[in-house]
Short mmCIF file of C-alpha atoms and ligand atoms in Angstrom, two decimals:
data_model
loop_
_atom_site.label_atom_id
_atom_site.label_comp_id
_atom_site.label_asym_id
_atom_site.label_seq_id
_atom_site.Cartn_x
_atom_site.Cartn_y
_atom_site.Cartn_z
CA UNK A 1 -19.07 -4.78 28.18
CA UNK A 2 -18.46 -6.96 30.72
CA UNK A 3 -15.43 -6.36 33.02
CA UNK A 4 -13.70 -9.53 32.15
CA UNK A 5 -13.09 -8.15 28.61
CA UNK A 6 -12.13 -5.02 29.82
CA UNK A 7 -9.84 -6.14 31.80
CA UNK A 8 -8.75 -8.72 29.69
CA UNK A 9 -7.93 -6.24 26.75
CA UNK A 10 -6.49 -3.93 29.44
CA UNK A 11 -3.89 -6.71 30.02
CA UNK A 12 -3.15 -7.35 25.93
CA UNK A 13 -2.51 -3.31 26.08
CA UNK A 14 -0.28 -3.24 29.04
CA UNK A 15 1.22 -6.42 26.84
CA UNK A 16 2.29 -4.71 24.01
CA UNK A 17 3.33 -1.69 25.35
CA UNK A 18 6.02 -3.78 27.15
CA UNK A 19 7.46 -4.95 24.20
CA UNK A 20 11.24 -4.77 23.07
CA UNK A 21 9.96 -5.25 19.78
CA UNK A 22 7.51 -1.71 19.90
CA UNK A 23 10.32 0.04 21.66
CA UNK A 24 12.97 -0.66 18.96
CA UNK A 25 10.29 -0.22 16.34
CA UNK A 26 9.35 2.90 17.59
CA UNK A 27 12.44 4.46 17.55
CA UNK A 28 12.90 3.33 13.63
CA UNK A 29 9.69 5.27 13.11
CA UNK A 30 10.69 7.94 14.60
CA UNK A 31 13.92 8.11 12.64
CA UNK A 32 12.06 7.73 8.92
CA UNK A 33 9.89 10.78 10.39
CA UNK A 34 12.35 12.94 11.04
CA UNK A 35 14.98 11.72 7.79
CA UNK A 36 12.37 11.41 5.26
CA UNK A 37 10.74 15.32 6.10
CA UNK A 38 14.16 16.69 6.20
CA UNK A 39 14.91 14.83 2.87
CA UNK A 40 11.40 16.24 1.21
CA UNK A 41 11.91 19.81 2.90
CA UNK A 42 15.59 19.84 1.33
CA UNK A 43 13.93 19.09 -2.27
CA UNK A 44 11.45 22.49 -1.60
CA UNK A 45 8.37 20.60 -0.10
CA UNK A 46 6.11 22.03 2.45
CA UNK A 47 4.50 20.10 4.50
CA UNK A 48 1.31 20.54 5.22
CA UNK A 49 -1.07 19.47 8.02
CA UNK A 50 -3.77 16.63 7.75
CA UNK A 51 -6.93 16.78 7.44
CA UNK A 52 -8.94 14.22 9.65
CA UNK A 53 -12.64 15.17 8.43
CA UNK A 54 -14.20 16.16 5.24
CA UNK A 55 -17.02 16.06 2.92
CA UNK A 56 -14.80 14.40 0.75
CA UNK A 57 -12.09 11.53 0.86
CA UNK A 58 -10.91 8.50 -1.53
CA UNK A 59 -13.38 5.72 -2.48
CA UNK A 60 -10.55 3.57 -1.92
CA UNK A 61 -10.97 0.47 -4.48
CA UNK A 62 -11.60 -2.17 -2.23
CA UNK A 63 -14.00 -2.60 0.23
CA UNK A 64 -13.92 -0.86 3.75
CA UNK A 65 -16.83 0.04 6.16
CA UNK A 66 -17.27 4.00 5.90
CA UNK A 67 -18.02 5.64 8.73
CA UNK A 68 -19.35 9.09 8.46
CA UNK A 69 -20.07 12.25 11.03
CA UNK A 70 -23.24 14.08 10.60
CA UNK A 71 -22.01 17.49 11.85
CA UNK A 72 -24.89 20.52 11.47
CA UNK A 73 -26.49 18.86 8.83
CA UNK A 74 -23.37 18.27 6.48
CA UNK A 75 -22.11 14.46 6.43
CA UNK A 76 -18.31 14.45 7.13
CA UNK A 77 -16.28 11.25 5.82
CA UNK A 78 -13.30 10.27 8.09
CA UNK A 79 -9.96 10.89 6.21
CA UNK A 80 -9.46 7.69 4.13
CA UNK A 81 -6.37 9.03 1.93
CA UNK A 82 -5.92 12.92 1.23
CA UNK A 83 -5.79 12.38 -2.38
CA UNK A 84 -8.08 15.22 -3.19
CA UNK A 85 -6.53 17.88 -0.71
CA UNK A 86 -3.23 16.88 -2.15
CA UNK A 87 -3.94 18.13 -5.61
CA UNK A 88 -6.26 21.00 -5.01
CA UNK A 89 -2.82 22.32 -3.54
CA UNK A 90 -0.96 21.90 -6.04
CA UNK A 91 -2.74 24.61 -7.55
CA UNK A 92 -1.33 26.75 -4.86
CA UNK A 93 1.98 24.96 -4.09
CA UNK A 94 4.19 23.41 -6.17
CA UNK A 95 5.58 20.31 -3.83
CA UNK A 96 3.70 19.37 -0.99
CA UNK A 97 3.75 16.33 1.88
CA UNK A 98 1.87 15.65 4.78
CA UNK A 99 1.99 12.90 7.31
CA UNK A 100 -2.27 11.53 7.44
CA UNK A 101 -3.83 9.33 9.95
CA UNK A 102 -6.10 7.44 7.45
CA UNK A 103 -9.30 5.71 8.98
CA UNK A 104 -9.80 2.73 7.01
CA UNK A 105 -12.45 0.54 8.37
CA UNK A 106 -10.50 -2.91 6.70
CA UNK A 107 -12.46 -6.18 6.78
CA UNK A 108 -11.75 -8.63 8.71
CA UNK A 109 -10.20 -11.24 6.30
CA UNK A 110 -6.97 -8.46 6.38
CA UNK A 111 -5.80 -9.69 9.51
CA UNK A 112 -4.19 -12.88 7.72
CA UNK A 113 -1.62 -10.22 5.46
CA UNK A 114 0.01 -8.92 8.51
CA UNK A 115 0.27 -4.95 6.99
CA UNK A 116 -3.60 -3.93 7.32
CA UNK A 117 -4.51 -1.69 10.34
CA UNK A 118 -7.99 0.27 10.42
CA UNK A 119 -5.61 3.14 11.49
CA UNK A 120 -2.64 4.13 10.08
CA UNK A 121 -0.20 7.04 8.85
CA UNK A 122 0.20 7.35 5.26
CA UNK A 123 3.51 9.87 3.99
CA UNK A 124 1.60 11.28 1.47
CA UNK A 125 3.17 13.82 -1.48
CA UNK A 126 2.40 15.41 -4.34
CA UNK A 127 4.19 17.33 -7.15
CA UNK A 128 2.74 20.15 -9.55
CA UNK A 129 2.99 19.26 -13.38
CA UNK A 130 5.31 16.29 -12.04
CA UNK A 131 5.37 13.03 -13.95
CA UNK A 132 5.45 9.23 -12.96
CA UNK A 133 9.44 9.00 -13.79
CA UNK A 134 9.71 12.32 -11.44
CA UNK A 135 7.89 10.73 -8.98
CA UNK A 136 9.67 7.33 -9.15
CA UNK A 137 13.08 8.66 -9.28
CA UNK A 138 11.90 10.97 -6.07
CA UNK A 139 10.81 7.36 -4.70
CA UNK A 140 14.25 6.25 -5.16
CA UNK A 141 15.94 8.99 -3.49
CA UNK A 142 13.90 8.56 -0.83
CA UNK A 143 14.53 4.73 0.26
CA UNK A 144 17.96 5.62 0.69
CA UNK A 145 17.04 6.74 3.77
CA UNK A 146 17.76 2.81 4.52
CA UNK A 147 21.19 3.73 4.70
CA UNK A 148 20.75 6.62 7.14
CA UNK A 149 18.60 4.38 9.40
CA UNK A 150 21.70 1.93 9.38
CA UNK A 151 23.45 4.09 11.11
CA UNK A 152 21.20 5.97 13.31
CA UNK A 153 19.41 2.86 14.42
CA UNK A 154 22.40 0.61 14.34
CA UNK A 155 21.34 -0.14 17.78
CA UNK A 156 17.75 -1.32 16.92
CA UNK A 157 18.37 -3.13 13.47
CA UNK A 158 21.06 -5.81 15.84
CA UNK A 159 17.88 -5.77 18.11
CA UNK A 160 16.03 -7.14 15.48
CA UNK A 161 18.64 -8.71 13.43
CA UNK A 162 18.18 -7.10 10.74
CA UNK A 163 20.95 -6.84 7.93
CA UNK A 164 19.41 -3.98 5.84
CA UNK A 165 20.16 -4.28 2.13
CA UNK A 166 20.54 -0.79 0.35
CA UNK A 167 18.59 -1.42 -2.88
CA UNK A 168 20.33 -0.57 -5.99
CA UNK A 169 18.83 2.28 -8.51
CA UNK A 170 17.09 1.82 -10.86
CA UNK A 171 14.66 -0.33 -9.36
CA UNK A 172 13.12 -2.79 -11.74
CA UNK A 173 9.82 -2.29 -13.38
CA UNK A 174 7.97 -4.46 -14.19
CA UNK A 175 4.47 -3.96 -15.99
CA UNK A 176 1.10 -5.26 -14.56
CA UNK A 177 0.10 -7.19 -17.22
CA UNK A 178 3.44 -9.12 -17.71
CA UNK A 179 3.11 -10.04 -14.02
CA UNK A 180 -0.13 -10.87 -14.19
CA UNK A 181 0.39 -13.32 -17.31
CA UNK A 182 3.78 -14.45 -15.94
CA UNK A 183 2.52 -15.15 -12.12
CA UNK A 184 -1.15 -14.91 -12.21
CA UNK A 185 -3.83 -13.19 -10.18
CA UNK A 186 -1.56 -13.75 -7.10
CA UNK A 187 1.22 -11.99 -8.78
CA UNK A 188 2.04 -9.49 -6.61
CA UNK A 189 3.06 -11.80 -3.69
CA UNK A 190 5.06 -14.34 -5.27
CA UNK A 191 6.96 -11.64 -7.02
CA UNK A 192 7.36 -10.19 -3.64
CA UNK A 193 8.31 -13.27 -2.26
CA UNK A 194 10.76 -14.21 -5.05
CA UNK A 195 12.55 -10.50 -5.14
CA UNK A 196 15.76 -8.87 -2.95
CA UNK A 197 15.01 -5.75 -3.77
CA UNK A 198 12.37 -3.40 -4.04
CA UNK A 199 10.47 -3.12 -7.67
CA UNK A 200 7.94 -1.32 -9.13
CA UNK A 201 4.56 -2.34 -10.31
CA UNK A 202 3.67 0.40 -13.39
CA UNK A 203 0.99 0.77 -16.16
CA UNK A 204 -2.02 -0.75 -13.71
CA UNK A 205 -5.24 -1.33 -15.29
CA UNK A 206 -7.84 0.94 -15.56
CA UNK A 207 -11.19 -1.04 -13.90
CA UNK A 208 -8.10 -1.82 -11.08
CA UNK A 209 -7.64 1.47 -9.27
CA UNK A 210 -9.89 4.86 -8.31
CA UNK A 211 -11.07 7.65 -11.18
CA UNK A 212 -8.39 10.00 -10.44
CA UNK A 213 -5.49 7.89 -11.88
CA UNK A 214 -4.31 9.06 -15.06
CA UNK A 215 -5.09 7.10 -18.36
CA UNK A 216 -2.34 7.20 -21.16
CA UNK A 217 -3.48 9.27 -23.94
CA UNK A 218 -1.18 7.16 -25.85
CA UNK A 219 -2.46 4.18 -24.57
CA UNK A 220 -6.48 3.83 -23.66
CA UNK A 221 -6.82 1.87 -20.44
CA UNK A 222 -3.46 1.98 -18.98
CA UNK A 223 -2.95 4.12 -16.06
CA UNK A 224 0.21 6.51 -15.72
CA UNK A 225 0.52 5.08 -12.28
CA UNK A 226 2.78 2.70 -9.95
CA UNK A 227 3.09 0.45 -6.69
CA UNK A 228 6.20 -0.07 -4.88
CA UNK A 229 6.66 -3.26 -3.93
CA UNK A 230 9.10 -4.87 -0.83
CA UNK A 231 10.85 -7.99 -1.52
CA UNK A 232 11.02 -11.18 1.20
CA UNK A 233 7.52 -10.88 0.99
CA UNK A 234 6.37 -7.72 2.71
CA UNK A 235 4.03 -6.44 -0.06
CA UNK A 236 3.09 -2.96 -1.33
CA UNK A 237 4.84 -0.21 0.20
CA UNK A 238 3.22 2.87 -1.91
CA UNK A 239 0.98 3.47 -4.46
CA UNK A 240 0.85 6.66 -6.70
CA UNK A 241 0.81 8.45 -9.82
CA UNK A 242 0.10 11.19 -12.30
CA UNK A 243 -3.52 12.44 -11.86
CA UNK A 244 -6.62 13.20 -14.10
CA UNK A 245 -6.87 16.80 -14.21
CA UNK A 246 -9.24 17.50 -17.24
CA UNK A 247 -12.90 18.19 -15.99
CA UNK A 248 -14.39 15.85 -19.09
CA UNK A 249 -12.07 12.91 -18.40
CA UNK A 250 -12.69 12.83 -14.67
CA UNK A 251 -16.35 12.66 -15.48
CA UNK A 252 -16.00 10.10 -17.98
CA UNK A 253 -14.50 7.96 -15.43
CA UNK A 254 -16.43 8.81 -12.66
CA UNK A 255 -19.18 7.01 -14.82
CA UNK A 256 -16.87 3.96 -15.74
CA UNK A 257 -16.51 3.40 -12.08
CA UNK A 258 -20.09 3.11 -11.58
CA UNK A 259 -19.97 6.37 -9.25
CA UNK A 260 -22.46 9.44 -9.61
CA UNK A 261 -21.62 12.91 -9.98
CA UNK A 262 -23.05 13.84 -6.93
CA UNK A 263 -20.40 11.42 -4.78
CA UNK A 264 -17.66 13.88 -5.99
CA UNK A 265 -19.46 17.04 -6.79
CA UNK A 266 -17.00 19.09 -4.51
CA UNK A 267 -14.33 17.43 -6.62
CA UNK A 268 -16.06 18.18 -9.55
CA UNK A 269 -16.71 22.11 -8.93
CA UNK A 270 -12.99 22.74 -8.57
CA UNK A 271 -12.31 21.33 -11.64
CA UNK A 272 -14.42 23.19 -13.55
CA UNK A 273 -12.24 25.96 -12.02
CA UNK A 274 -9.25 23.62 -13.31
CA UNK A 275 -6.92 21.59 -11.92
CA UNK A 276 -3.05 20.88 -12.20
CA UNK A 277 -1.89 18.04 -13.85
CA UNK A 278 0.64 16.90 -10.98
CA UNK A 279 1.86 13.18 -10.05
CA UNK A 280 2.74 12.11 -6.22
CA UNK A 281 2.26 9.18 -4.02
CA UNK A 282 1.79 8.16 -0.76
CA UNK A 283 3.69 5.68 1.70
CA UNK A 284 2.77 3.86 4.62
CA UNK A 285 4.90 4.63 7.36
CA UNK A 286 3.86 1.80 9.51
CA UNK A 287 4.29 -0.87 6.72
CA UNK A 288 7.76 1.30 6.31
CA UNK A 289 8.56 0.07 9.85
CA UNK A 290 7.60 -3.45 9.54
CA UNK A 291 10.20 -3.82 6.59
CA UNK A 292 13.18 -2.15 7.68
CA UNK A 293 13.02 -4.03 11.50
CA UNK A 294 11.83 -7.08 9.32
CA UNK A 295 8.71 -7.32 11.49
CA UNK A 296 6.22 -10.03 11.26
CA UNK A 297 3.54 -7.99 11.76
CA UNK A 298 2.70 -4.41 11.20
CA UNK A 299 1.34 -4.48 14.80
CA UNK A 300 4.32 -4.08 16.42
CA UNK A 301 4.56 -0.97 14.54
CA UNK A 302 1.86 1.02 16.36
CA UNK A 303 1.44 1.46 20.28
CA UNK A 304 -2.54 1.44 19.70
CA UNK A 305 -2.88 -1.07 16.71
CA UNK A 306 -6.32 -1.15 15.18
CA UNK A 307 -6.37 -4.56 14.17
CA UNK A 308 -9.28 -4.93 11.38
CA UNK A 309 -12.05 -6.71 13.76
CA UNK A 310 -10.38 -6.47 17.28
CA UNK A 311 -11.52 -4.23 19.87
CA UNK A 312 -8.51 -1.92 20.43
CA UNK A 313 -7.48 1.43 22.59
P1 LIG B 1 -3.41 2.83 -1.14
O1 LIG B 1 -3.33 4.37 -2.00
O2 LIG B 1 -4.63 2.86 -0.81
O3 LIG B 1 -2.31 2.06 -2.08
O4 LIG B 1 -2.46 3.42 0.53
C1 LIG B 1 -1.07 3.93 0.24
C2 LIG B 1 -0.40 3.54 1.34
O5 LIG B 1 -1.02 3.37 2.35
C3 LIG B 1 -0.28 1.77 0.67
O6 LIG B 1 0.79 1.80 -0.40
C4 LIG B 1 0.24 1.47 2.48
O7 LIG B 1 1.71 1.10 2.32
C5 LIG B 1 -0.96 2.17 2.78
N1 LIG B 1 -1.50 1.72 2.94
C6 LIG B 1 -3.07 1.36 2.81
N2 LIG B 1 -3.61 0.95 3.25
C7 LIG B 1 -3.14 0.45 4.50
C8 LIG B 1 -3.78 -0.48 5.98
N3 LIG B 1 -5.21 -0.41 5.93
N4 LIG B 1 -2.75 -0.31 6.75
C9 LIG B 1 -2.11 0.18 6.49
N5 LIG B 1 -1.05 0.51 5.38
C10 LIG B 1 -1.76 0.87 4.67
MG1 LIG B 2 -2.38 0.69 -3.01
#
């Protein structure tokens, strides 16, 4: 790499770190972390440390580059999400959460959304024996953190000129196929731009999601899962739902996805031992910061943003 290029990057990073937007956004993010962890601990969740490398990670449902590390002859992936680790933990812990750094080497075209980084943190949680309704209502209660943020970070929100609305509960629930037939392919963006409060997209069709989201036994092809979408055009906030836990269902779903048992052999072995019904969700911390502060781009919610396709520190 040429010195000129290195100098340009150093300048870019120094300018970014000096921005008052970053300072105020990180103060808000710091409050988000403490308020959410206090909220969850009050509800008997235990915080567990994140997993950074593993022989098992989320296959995701969209293409990303896939880095692996060869370590003493074993192939480890960088964590894309802790979905499987969360599910395994519910065998021994009723309620867990983690601030999980995720590496998703997103394709360059994702930059245009303003909400994709190649490295971000998910507040990821899981509840043994829970239903989708349980995690939806937990999510709605958690969003009440807006009230506390408005108090503790009044100065920061003033800096952004952000008049944060406290959404009324319960949030609206819209079925995926209804949204699709009314607004077409781009429904998420259209609805997000139109709405004034966060809303749920529920009942996502099976082929749109990974194999571990539970298919509704009474409605084949429909999953018992959900996304929370921010209003004002900020897009997806979180994804979650109930999990497949029966061995035969897991294997069938892996095949349906065109994936192999070999890819998920570790998980299958645990499923043979028996997994629990559980439900949970993961919410992106930088996106939450972006929404609360009203930032145009997610980069201002991270001191060292990894911008897809762009050289980053
Ligand atoms: P997923 O399970 O893929 O929906 O990811 C869970 C949550 O993590 C999403 O709802 C987002 O809030 C966040 N997230 C996912 N991918 C990214 C990304 N590339 N950059 C920032 N946040 C992300
Ligand atoms: Mg999602």
